[in-house]
Coordinates of N, CA, C and O in Angstrom, one line a residue:
M1 N 44.7 -40.6 45.9 CA 45.5 -40.1 44.8 C 45.7 -38.6 45.0 O 46.8 -38.1 44.8
Q2 N 44.8 -37.8 45.5 CA 45.0 -36.4 45.7 C 45.9 -36.1 46.8 O 46.7 -35.2 46.8
D3 N 45.9 -37.0 47.8 CA 46.9 -36.8 48.9 C 48.3 -37.0 48.4 O 49.2 -36.3 48.9
E4 N 48.5 -38.0 47.5 CA 49.9 -38.2 47.0 C 50.3 -37.0 46.2 O 51.5 -36.6 46.3
V5 N 49.4 -36.4 45.4 CA 49.8 -35.2 44.6 C 50.2 -34.0 45.5 O 51.1 -33.3 45.3
N6 N 49.4 -33.9 46.6 CA 49.7 -32.8 47.5 C 51.0 -32.9 48.3 O 51.6 -31.9 48.7
T7 N 51.4 -34.1 48.5 CA 52.7 -34.3 49.3 C 53.9 -34.2 48.5 O 55.0 -34.1 49.0
K8 N 53.8 -34.2 47.1 CA 55.0 -34.1 46.3 C 55.5 -32.7 46.2 O 54.7 -31.8 46.1
V9 N 56.8 -32.5 46.3 CA 57.3 -31.1 46.2 C 58.2 -31.1 44.9 O 59.0 -32.0 44.7
V10 N 58.1 -30.0 44.2 CA 58.9 -29.8 43.0 C 59.7 -28.6 43.1 O 59.2 -27.5 43.5
A11 N 61.0 -28.6 42.7 CA 61.8 -27.4 42.7 C 62.2 -27.1 41.3 O 62.7 -28.0 40.6
I12 N 62.0 -25.9 40.9 CA 62.3 -25.4 39.5 C 63.3 -24.2 39.7 O 63.0 -23.3 40.4
A13 N 64.4 -24.3 39.0 CA 65.3 -23.1 39.1 C 65.3 -22.5 37.7 O 65.5 -23.1 36.7
I14 N 65.1 -21.2 37.7 CA 65.1 -20.4 36.5 C 66.1 -19.3 36.6 O 66.1 -18.5 37.6
K15 N 66.9 -19.2 35.6 CA 67.9 -18.0 35.6 C 67.3 -16.9 34.7 O 66.8 -17.2 33.6
G16 N 67.3 -15.8 35.2 CA 66.8 -14.7 34.4 C 66.9 -13.4 35.1 O 67.0 -13.3 36.3
G17 N 66.9 -12.3 34.3 CA 67.0 -10.9 35.0 C 65.7 -10.5 35.6 O 65.7 -10.1 36.7
K18 N 64.7 -10.7 34.9 CA 63.4 -10.4 35.4 C 62.4 -11.5 35.1 O 62.2 -11.8 33.9
I19 N 61.8 -12.1 36.1 CA 60.9 -13.2 35.8 C 59.5 -12.6 35.8 O 59.0 -12.1 36.8
T20 N 58.9 -12.8 34.6 CA 57.5 -12.3 34.5 C 56.6 -13.6 34.5 O 57.0 -14.7 34.6
A21 N 55.3 -13.3 34.4 CA 54.3 -14.4 34.4 C 54.5 -15.3 33.2 O 54.3 -16.5 33.2
D22 N 54.9 -14.7 32.0 CA 55.0 -15.4 30.8 C 56.2 -16.4 30.9 O 56.2 -17.5 30.5
V23 N 57.3 -15.9 31.5 CA 58.5 -16.7 31.6 C 58.2 -17.9 32.6 O 58.6 -19.0 32.3
L24 N 57.5 -17.6 33.7 CA 57.2 -18.7 34.6 C 56.2 -19.7 34.0 O 56.4 -20.9 34.2
D25 N 55.3 -19.2 33.2 CA 54.3 -20.1 32.5 C 55.1 -21.0 31.5 O 54.8 -22.2 31.4
K26 N 56.0 -20.4 30.7 CA 56.8 -21.3 29.8 C 57.6 -22.3 30.5 O 57.8 -23.4 30.0
A27 N 58.2 -21.9 31.6 CA 59.1 -22.8 32.4 C 58.3 -24.0 32.9 O 58.7 -25.1 32.9
L28 N 57.1 -23.7 33.4 CA 56.2 -24.8 34.0 C 55.7 -25.7 32.9 O 55.7 -26.9 33.1
K29 N 55.4 -25.1 31.7 CA 54.9 -26.0 30.6 C 56.1 -26.9 30.1 O 55.9 -28.1 29.8
K30 N 57.3 -26.3 30.0 CA 58.4 -27.1 29.6 C 58.7 -28.3 30.7 O 59.0 -29.4 30.3
F31 N 58.6 -27.9 31.9 CA 58.8 -28.9 33.0 C 57.7 -30.0 32.9 O 58.1 -31.2 33.0
V32 N 56.5 -29.7 32.7 CA 55.4 -30.7 32.6 C 55.7 -31.6 31.4 O 55.5 -32.8 31.4
E33 N 56.1 -31.0 30.3 CA 56.4 -31.7 29.0 C 57.5 -32.7 29.3 O 57.5 -33.9 28.8
E34 N 58.6 -32.3 30.0 CA 59.7 -33.2 30.3 C 59.3 -34.4 31.1 O 59.7 -35.5 31.0
I35 N 58.4 -34.1 32.1 CA 57.9 -35.2 33.0 C 57.1 -36.2 32.2 O 57.3 -37.4 32.3
E36 N 56.3 -35.7 31.3 CA 55.5 -36.6 30.5 C 56.3 -37.5 29.5 O 56.1 -38.7 29.4
N37 N 57.4 -36.9 28.9 CA 58.3 -37.6 28.1 C 59.0 -38.7 28.9 O 59.2 -39.8 28.4
A38 N 59.4 -38.3 30.1 CA 60.1 -39.3 30.9 C 59.2 -40.5 31.3 O 59.7 -41.6 31.4
Q39 N 58.0 -40.2 31.6 CA 57.0 -41.3 31.9 C 56.8 -42.2 30.7 O 56.7 -43.4 30.8
K40 N 56.7 -41.6 29.5 CA 56.5 -42.4 28.3 C 57.7 -43.3 28.1 O 57.5 -44.5 27.7
N41 N 58.9 -42.8 28.2 CA 60.1 -43.6 27.9 C 60.3 -44.6 29.0 O 60.9 -45.7 28.7
A42 N 59.9 -44.4 30.2 CA 60.1 -45.3 31.3 C 59.1 -46.5 31.2 O 59.5 -47.6 31.5
S43 N 58.0 -46.3 30.6 CA 57.0 -47.4 30.5 C 57.3 -48.3 29.3 O 57.0 -49.5 29.4
Q44 N 58.0 -47.8 28.3 CA 58.3 -48.7 27.2 C 59.8 -48.9 27.1 O 60.6 -48.0 27.0
P45 N 60.2 -50.1 27.3 CA 61.7 -50.4 27.2 C 62.1 -50.3 25.7 O 61.3 -50.5 24.8
K46 N 63.3 -49.9 25.5 CA 63.8 -49.8 24.1 C 63.8 -51.1 23.4 O 64.3 -52.1 23.9
T47 N 63.2 -51.1 22.2 CA 63.2 -52.4 21.4 C 64.3 -52.2 20.4 O 64.4 -51.2 19.6
Y48 N 65.1 -53.3 20.3 CA 66.2 -53.3 19.3 C 65.8 -54.0 18.1 O 65.0 -55.0 18.1
R49 N 66.3 -53.6 16.9 CA 66.0 -54.3 15.7 C 67.3 -54.7 15.0 O 68.3 -54.1 15.1
G50 N 67.2 -55.8 14.2 CA 68.3 -56.2 13.4 C 69.3 -57.0 14.3 O 69.0 -57.7 15.2
K51 N 70.6 -56.7 14.0 CA 71.7 -57.4 14.8 C 71.7 -56.8 16.2 O 71.7 -55.6 16.3
Q52 N 71.8 -57.7 17.2 CA 71.9 -57.2 18.5 C 72.6 -58.3 19.4 O 72.9 -59.3 18.9
S53 N 72.7 -57.9 20.7 CA 73.4 -58.9 21.6 C 72.3 -59.9 22.0 O 71.1 -59.7 21.9
I54 N 72.8 -61.1 22.5 CA 71.9 -62.1 22.9 C 71.1 -61.6 24.1 O 69.9 -62.0 24.3
K55 N 71.7 -60.8 25.0 CA 71.0 -60.3 26.1 C 69.8 -59.5 25.7 O 68.7 -59.6 26.3
H56 N 69.9 -58.6 24.7 CA 68.8 -57.8 24.2 C 67.7 -58.7 23.6 O 66.5 -58.4 23.7
L57 N 68.2 -59.7 22.9 CA 67.2 -60.6 22.3 C 66.4 -61.4 23.3 O 65.2 -61.5 23.1
V58 N 67.0 -61.8 24.4 CA 66.3 -62.5 25.5 C 65.3 -61.5 26.2 O 64.2 -61.9 26.6
E59 N 65.7 -60.3 26.3 CA 64.8 -59.3 27.0 C 63.5 -59.1 26.3 O 62.6 -58.5 26.9
Q60 N 63.4 -59.4 25.1 CA 62.2 -59.2 24.3 C 61.1 -60.3 24.6 O 60.1 -60.3 23.9
N61 N 61.3 -61.1 25.5 CA 60.4 -62.1 26.0 C 59.8 -63.0 24.9 O 58.6 -63.1 24.7
A62 N 60.7 -63.5 24.1 CA 60.3 -64.4 23.0 C 61.1 -65.7 23.0 O 62.3 -65.6 23.5
A63 N 60.6 -66.8 22.6 CA 61.4 -68.0 22.6 C 62.5 -67.8 21.6 O 62.3 -67.2 20.5
I64 N 63.7 -68.4 21.9 CA 64.8 -68.2 21.1 C 65.2 -69.5 20.4 O 65.3 -70.5 21.1
S65 N 65.5 -69.5 19.1 CA 66.0 -70.6 18.4 C 67.4 -70.3 17.8 O 67.7 -69.1 17.8
N66 N 68.1 -71.3 17.4 CA 69.4 -71.0 16.8 C 69.7 -71.9 15.6 O 69.1 -73.0 15.5
I67 N 70.6 -71.4 14.7 CA 71.0 -72.2 13.6 C 72.6 -72.1 13.6 O 73.1 -71.1 13.8
E68 N 73.2 -73.3 13.3 CA 74.7 -73.3 13.3 C 75.1 -73.0 11.9 O 74.6 -73.5 10.9
V69 N 76.1 -72.1 11.8 CA 76.7 -71.7 10.5 C 78.2 -71.9 10.6 O 78.8 -71.5 11.5
T70 N 78.7 -72.6 9.6 CA 80.2 -72.9 9.6 C 80.9 -71.9 8.6 O 82.1 -71.9 8.6
D71 N 80.2 -71.2 7.8 CA 80.8 -70.3 6.9 C 81.5 -69.2 7.6 O 81.0 -68.5 8.5
G72 N 82.8 -68.9 7.2 CA 83.5 -67.8 7.8 C 83.0 -66.4 7.3 O 83.3 -65.4 8.0
N73 N 82.3 -66.4 6.2 CA 81.8 -65.1 5.7 C 80.4 -64.8 6.2 O 79.5 -64.7 5.4
I74 N 80.2 -64.8 7.5 CA 78.9 -64.6 8.1 C 78.5 -63.1 7.9 O 77.3 -62.8 7.9
K75 N 79.4 -62.2 7.6 CA 79.0 -60.8 7.4 C 78.1 -60.6 6.2 O 77.2 -59.8 6.2
A76 N 78.2 -61.5 5.2 CA 77.3 -61.4 4.0 C 75.9 -61.8 4.4 O 75.0 -61.3 3.7
F77 N 75.7 -62.5 5.5 CA 74.3 -62.9 5.8 C 73.6 -61.7 6.4 O 72.3 -61.6 6.3
E78 N 74.3 -60.7 6.9 CA 73.6 -59.5 7.5 C 72.7 -58.8 6.6 O 71.6 -58.3 6.9
R79 N 73.1 -58.7 5.3 CA 72.3 -57.9 4.3 C 71.0 -58.6 4.1 O 69.9 -58.0 4.0
T80 N 71.0 -60.0 4.0 CA 69.8 -60.7 3.8 C 68.9 -60.7 5.0 O 67.7 -60.5 4.9
A81 N 69.5 -60.7 6.2 CA 68.7 -60.7 7.4 C 68.0 -59.3 7.6 O 66.9 -59.2 8.0
N82 N 68.7 -58.2 7.2 CA 68.1 -56.9 7.3 C 67.0 -56.8 6.3 O 66.0 -56.1 6.5
K83 N 67.2 -57.4 5.1 CA 66.1 -57.3 4.1 C 64.8 -57.9 4.6 O 63.7 -57.4 4.4
Y84 N 64.9 -59.0 5.4 CA 63.7 -59.7 5.9 C 63.3 -59.2 7.2 O 62.3 -59.6 7.8
G85 N 64.0 -58.2 7.8 CA 63.7 -57.6 9.1 C 63.8 -58.6 10.3 O 62.9 -58.6 11.1
I86 N 64.8 -59.4 10.3 CA 64.9 -60.4 11.3 C 65.8 -59.8 12.5 O 66.8 -59.2 12.3
D87 N 65.3 -60.1 13.7 CA 66.1 -59.7 14.9 C 66.9 -60.9 15.2 O 66.4 -62.0 15.5
Y88 N 68.2 -60.8 15.2 CA 69.1 -61.9 15.4 C 70.4 -61.5 16.2 O 70.7 -60.3 16.4
A89 N 71.0 -62.5 16.8 CA 72.3 -62.3 17.5 C 73.3 -63.3 17.0 O 72.9 -64.5 16.8
L90 N 74.5 -62.9 16.8 CA 75.6 -63.8 16.4 C 76.5 -64.2 17.6 O 76.8 -63.3 18.4
K91 N 76.9 -65.4 17.6 CA 77.8 -65.9 18.7 C 78.8 -66.8 18.0 O 78.5 -67.7 17.3
K92 N 80.1 -66.4 18.2 CA 81.2 -67.2 17.6 C 81.7 -68.2 18.6 O 82.0 -67.9 19.8
D93 N 81.7 -69.5 18.2 CA 82.1 -70.6 19.0 C 83.6 -71.0 18.6 O 83.7 -71.6 17.5
T94 N 84.5 -70.6 19.4 CA 85.9 -70.8 19.0 C 86.5 -72.1 19.6 O 87.7 -72.3 19.4
S95 N 85.7 -72.9 20.2 CA 86.2 -74.1 20.8 C 86.6 -75.2 19.7 O 87.3 -76.1 20.0
E96 N 86.0 -75.0 18.5 CA 86.3 -75.9 17.4 C 87.2 -75.2 16.4 O 87.2 -74.0 16.3
Q97 N 87.8 -76.0 15.5 CA 88.6 -75.4 14.5 C 88.1 -75.9 13.2 O 88.1 -77.2 13.0
P98 N 87.7 -75.2 12.2 CA 87.5 -73.8 12.1 C 86.3 -73.4 13.0 O 85.5 -74.2 13.3
P99 N 86.3 -72.1 13.4 CA 85.3 -71.7 14.4 C 83.9 -71.7 13.7 O 83.8 -71.5 12.5
R100 N 82.9 -72.0 14.5 CA 81.5 -72.0 13.9 C 80.7 -70.9 14.5 O 81.1 -70.4 15.6
Y101 N 79.7 -70.5 13.8 CA 78.9 -69.4 14.3 C 77.5 -69.8 14.6 O 77.0 -70.7 13.8
L102 N 76.9 -69.3 15.7 CA 75.6 -69.6 16.0 C 74.7 -68.4 15.8 O 75.1 -67.3 16.3
V103 N 73.7 -68.5 15.0 CA 72.8 -67.4 14.8 C 71.5 -67.6 15.6 O 70.8 -68.5 15.4
F104 N 71.3 -66.8 16.6 CA 70.1 -66.8 17.5 C 69.1 -65.9 17.0 O 69.4 -64.8 16.6
F105 N 67.8 -66.3 17.0 CA 66.7 -65.5 16.5 C 65.5 -65.9 17.3 O 65.4 -66.9 18.0
K106 N 64.5 -65.0 17.2 CA 63.2 -65.3 17.9 C 62.5 -66.5 17.3 O 62.5 -66.7 16.1
G107 N 61.8 -67.2 18.2 CA 61.1 -68.5 17.7 C 60.0 -68.2 16.8 O 59.8 -69.0 15.9
R108 N 59.4 -67.0 16.9 CA 58.3 -66.8 15.9 C 58.8 -66.4 14.5 O 58.0 -66.3 13.6
D109 N 60.1 -66.1 14.4 CA 60.7 -65.8 13.1 C 61.2 -67.0 12.4 O 62.0 -66.8 11.4
V110 N 60.8 -68.2 12.8 CA 61.4 -69.4 12.2 C 61.2 -69.5 10.7 O 62.1 -69.7 9.9
D111 N 59.9 -69.2 10.3 CA 59.6 -69.3 8.8 C 60.4 -68.2 8.0 O 60.9 -68.5 7.0
V112 N 60.4 -67.1 8.6 CA 61.1 -66.0 7.9 C 62.6 -66.3 7.8 O 63.3 -66.0 6.8
M113 N 63.2 -66.9 8.9 CA 64.6 -67.2 9.0 C 64.9 -68.3 8.0 O 66.0 -68.2 7.3
T114 N 64.1 -69.3 7.9 CA 64.4 -70.3 6.9 C 64.4 -69.8 5.5 O 65.2 -70.1 4.6
Q115 N 63.5 -68.9 5.2 CA 63.4 -68.3 3.8 C 64.6 -67.4 3.6 O 65.2 -67.5 2.5
A116 N 65.1 -66.7 4.6 CA 66.3 -65.8 4.5 C 67.5 -66.7 4.2 O 68.4 -66.4 3.4
F117 N 67.6 -67.8 5.0 CA 68.8 -68.7 4.8 C 68.7 -69.4 3.4 O 69.8 -69.6 2.8
K118 N 67.5 -69.7 2.9 CA 67.4 -70.3 1.5 C 68.0 -69.3 0.5 O 68.7 -69.6 -0.4
E119 N 67.5 -68.0 0.6 CA 68.0 -67.0 -0.3 C 69.5 -66.8 -0.2 O 70.2 -66.7 -1.2
F120 N 70.0 -66.7 1.1 CA 71.4 -66.5 1.3 C 72.2 -67.6 0.7 O 73.2 -67.4 0.0
S121 N 71.8 -68.9 0.9 CA 72.6 -70.0 0.4 C 72.5 -70.1 -1.1 O 73.5 -70.4 -1.7
A122 N 71.4 -69.8 -1.7 CA 71.3 -69.7 -3.1 C 72.2 -68.7 -3.7 O 72.8 -68.9 -4.8
K123 N 72.3 -67.6 -3.1 CA 73.2 -66.5 -3.6 C 74.6 -66.9 -3.5 O 75.4 -66.7 -4.4
K124 N 75.0 -67.6 -2.4 CA 76.4 -68.1 -2.2 C 76.7 -69.1 -3.3 O 77.8 -69.1 -3.8
V125 N 75.8 -70.0 -3.6 CA 76.0 -71.0 -4.6 C 76.2 -70.4 -6.0 O 77.1 -70.8 -6.7
M126 N 75.4 -69.4 -6.3 CA 75.5 -68.7 -7.6 C 76.8 -68.0 -7.7 O 77.5 -68.0 -8.7
Q127 N 77.3 -67.4 -6.6 CA 78.6 -66.7 -6.6 C 79.7 -67.7 -6.8 O 80.7 -67.4 -7.5
N128 N 79.6 -68.9 -6.2 CA 80.7 -69.9 -6.4 C 80.7 -70.4 -7.8 O 81.8 -70.8 -8.3
D129 N 79.5 -70.6 -8.4 CA 79.5 -71.1 -9.8 C 79.9 -70.1 -10.8 O 80.5 -70.5 -11.9
K130 N 79.8 -68.9 -10.6 CA 80.2 -67.8 -11.5 C 81.7 -67.7 -11.5 O 82.3 -67.6 -10.5
P131 N 82.3 -67.6 -12.7 CA 83.7 -67.4 -12.7 C 84.0 -65.9 -12.4 O 83.2 -65.0 -12.6
S132 N 85.2 -65.7 -11.8 CA 85.5 -64.3 -11.4 C 85.8 -63.5 -12.6 O 86.1 -63.9 -13.7
L133 N 85.8 -62.2 -12.4 CA 86.0 -61.2 -13.5 C 87.4 -61.3 -14.0 O 87.7 -61.2 -15.2
K134 N 88.4 -61.5 -13.1 CA 89.8 -61.7 -13.5 C 90.0 -62.9 -14.4 O 90.7 -62.8 -15.4
K135 N 89.3 -64.0 -14.1 CA 89.4 -65.2 -14.9 C 88.8 -65.0 -16.3 O 89.4 -65.4 -17.3
K136 N 87.7 -64.3 -16.3 CA 87.1 -63.9 -17.6 C 88.0 -63.1 -18.4 O 88.1 -63.3 -19.7
L137 N 88.6 -62.1 -17.8 CA 89.5 -61.2 -18.5 C 90.7 -61.9 -19.1 O 91.1 -61.7 -20.2
V138 N 91.3 -62.8 -18.3 CA 92.5 -63.6 -18.7 C 92.1 -64.5 -19.9 O 92.8 -64.6 -20.9
Q139 N 90.9 -65.1 -19.8 CA 90.5 -66.0 -20.9 C 90.2 -65.2 -22.2 O 90.6 -65.7 -23.2
S140 N 89.6 -64.0 -22.1 CA 89.3 -63.3 -23.3 C 90.6 -62.7 -23.9 O 90.7 -62.7 -25.1
L141 N 91.6 -62.4 -23.1 CA 92.9 -62.0 -23.7 C 93.6 -63.1 -24.4 O 94.2 -62.9 -25.5
E142 N 93.5 -64.3 -23.8 CA 94.1 -65.5 -24.5 C 93.4 -65.8 -25.8 O 94.1 -66.1 -26.8
Q143 N 92.1 -65.6 -25.9 CA 91.4 -65.9 -27.1 C 91.7 -64.8 -28.1 O 91.9 -65.1 -29.3
A144 N 91.9 -63.6 -27.7 CA 92.3 -62.5 -28.6 C 93.7 -62.8 -29.2 O 93.9 -62.6 -30.4
K145 N 94.6 -63.3 -28.4 CA 96.0 -63.6 -28.9 C 95.9 -64.7 -29.9 O 96.6 -64.7 -30.9
A146 N 95.1 -65.7 -29.6 CA 94.9 -66.9 -30.5 C 94.3 -66.5 -31.8 O 94.8 -66.9 -32.9
Q147 N 93.4 -65.6 -31.8 CA 92.8 -65.1 -33.1 C 93.8 -64.3 -33.9 O 93.8 -64.3 -35.1
H148 N 94.6 -63.5 -33.2 CA 95.6 -62.7 -33.8 C 96.6 -63.5 -34.5 O 97.1 -63.2 -35.6
K149 N 97.0 -64.7 -34.0 CA 98.0 -65.6 -34.6 C 97.4 -66.2 -35.8 O 98.1 -66.5 -36.8
E150 N 96.1 -66.5 -35.8 CA 95.5 -67.2 -37.0 C 95.4 -66.2 -38.1 O 95.5 -66.6 -39.3
K151 N 95.3 -65.0 -37.9 CA 95.2 -64.0 -39.0 C 96.6 -63.6 -39.4 O 97.1 -62.6 -39.0
V152 N 97.1 -64.3 -40.3 CA 98.4 -64.0 -40.9 C 98.2 -63.4 -42.2 O 97.5 -63.9 -43.0
K153 N 98.7 -62.2 -42.4 CA 98.5 -61.5 -43.7 C 99.3 -62.2 -44.8 O 100.5 -62.6 -44.6
V154 N 98.7 -62.3 -45.9 CA 99.4 -62.9 -47.0 C 99.9 -61.8 -47.9 O 99.2 -60.9 -48.4
K155 N 101.3 -61.8 -48.0 CA 101.9 -60.6 -48.8 C 102.0 -61.0 -50.3 O 102.1 -60.1 -51.1
D156 N 102.1 -62.2 -50.6 CA 102.2 -62.6 -52.0 C 100.8 -62.7 -52.6 O 100.0 -63.5 -52.1
K157 N 100.6 -61.9 -53.6 CA 99.3 -62.0 -54.3 C 99.4 -62.8 -55.6 O 100.3 -62.4 -56.4
D158 N 98.6 -63.7 -55.8 CA 98.7 -64.5 -57.1 C 97.6 -63.9 -58.0 O 96.4 -63.9 -57.7
R159 N 98.1 -63.4 -59.2 CA 97.1 -62.8 -60.1 C 96.5 -63.9 -61.0 O 95.7 -63.5 -61.8
G160 N 97.0 -65.0 -61.0 CA 96.4 -66.1 -61.8 C 97.0 -66.2 -63.2 O 96.7 -67.0 -64.0
V161 N 97.9 -65.3 -63.5 CA 98.6 -65.4 -64.9 C 99.9 -66.1 -64.7 O 100.7 -65.6 -63.9
E162 N 100.2 -67.1 -65.5 CA 101.4 -67.8 -65.4 C 102.1 -67.7 -66.7 O 101.6 -67.7 -67.7
L163 N 103.5 -67.7 -66.7 CA 104.3 -67.6 -67.9 C 104.6 -68.9 -68.5 O 104.9 -69.9 -68.3

């Protein structure tokens, strides 16, 4: 080990008008700090979270499972997946009409993924059952017009006295 350290040569270039011992000391400390940071980053590959490519998902050395989704509004699923902290990748299969989407995720996230899909599908069903705001507005305007027609003012008042 000591022979390896002795054989390495390091070149440091410092720009300055007058190089003092303090300047050289700071430069060497900065250099050592940069080497340590580079070694830390090299030993740990970057881990991706959330939506990512299939390549990055495979690099994480986990079994990969997939679910087929035929809904065109796959973008709405991303919010639910981020809520559950799922690492996933989307792949669009255009060989069929309408196109289908494959959601790839880690095998150990199966339980979490099924729960996220349950919540997502329940939310979609609720949205489909709910009438839109425009329909509610049109319906309330029609009701208001119908009530206005029923309220006809009576201009003739009968006092109850007859001749």
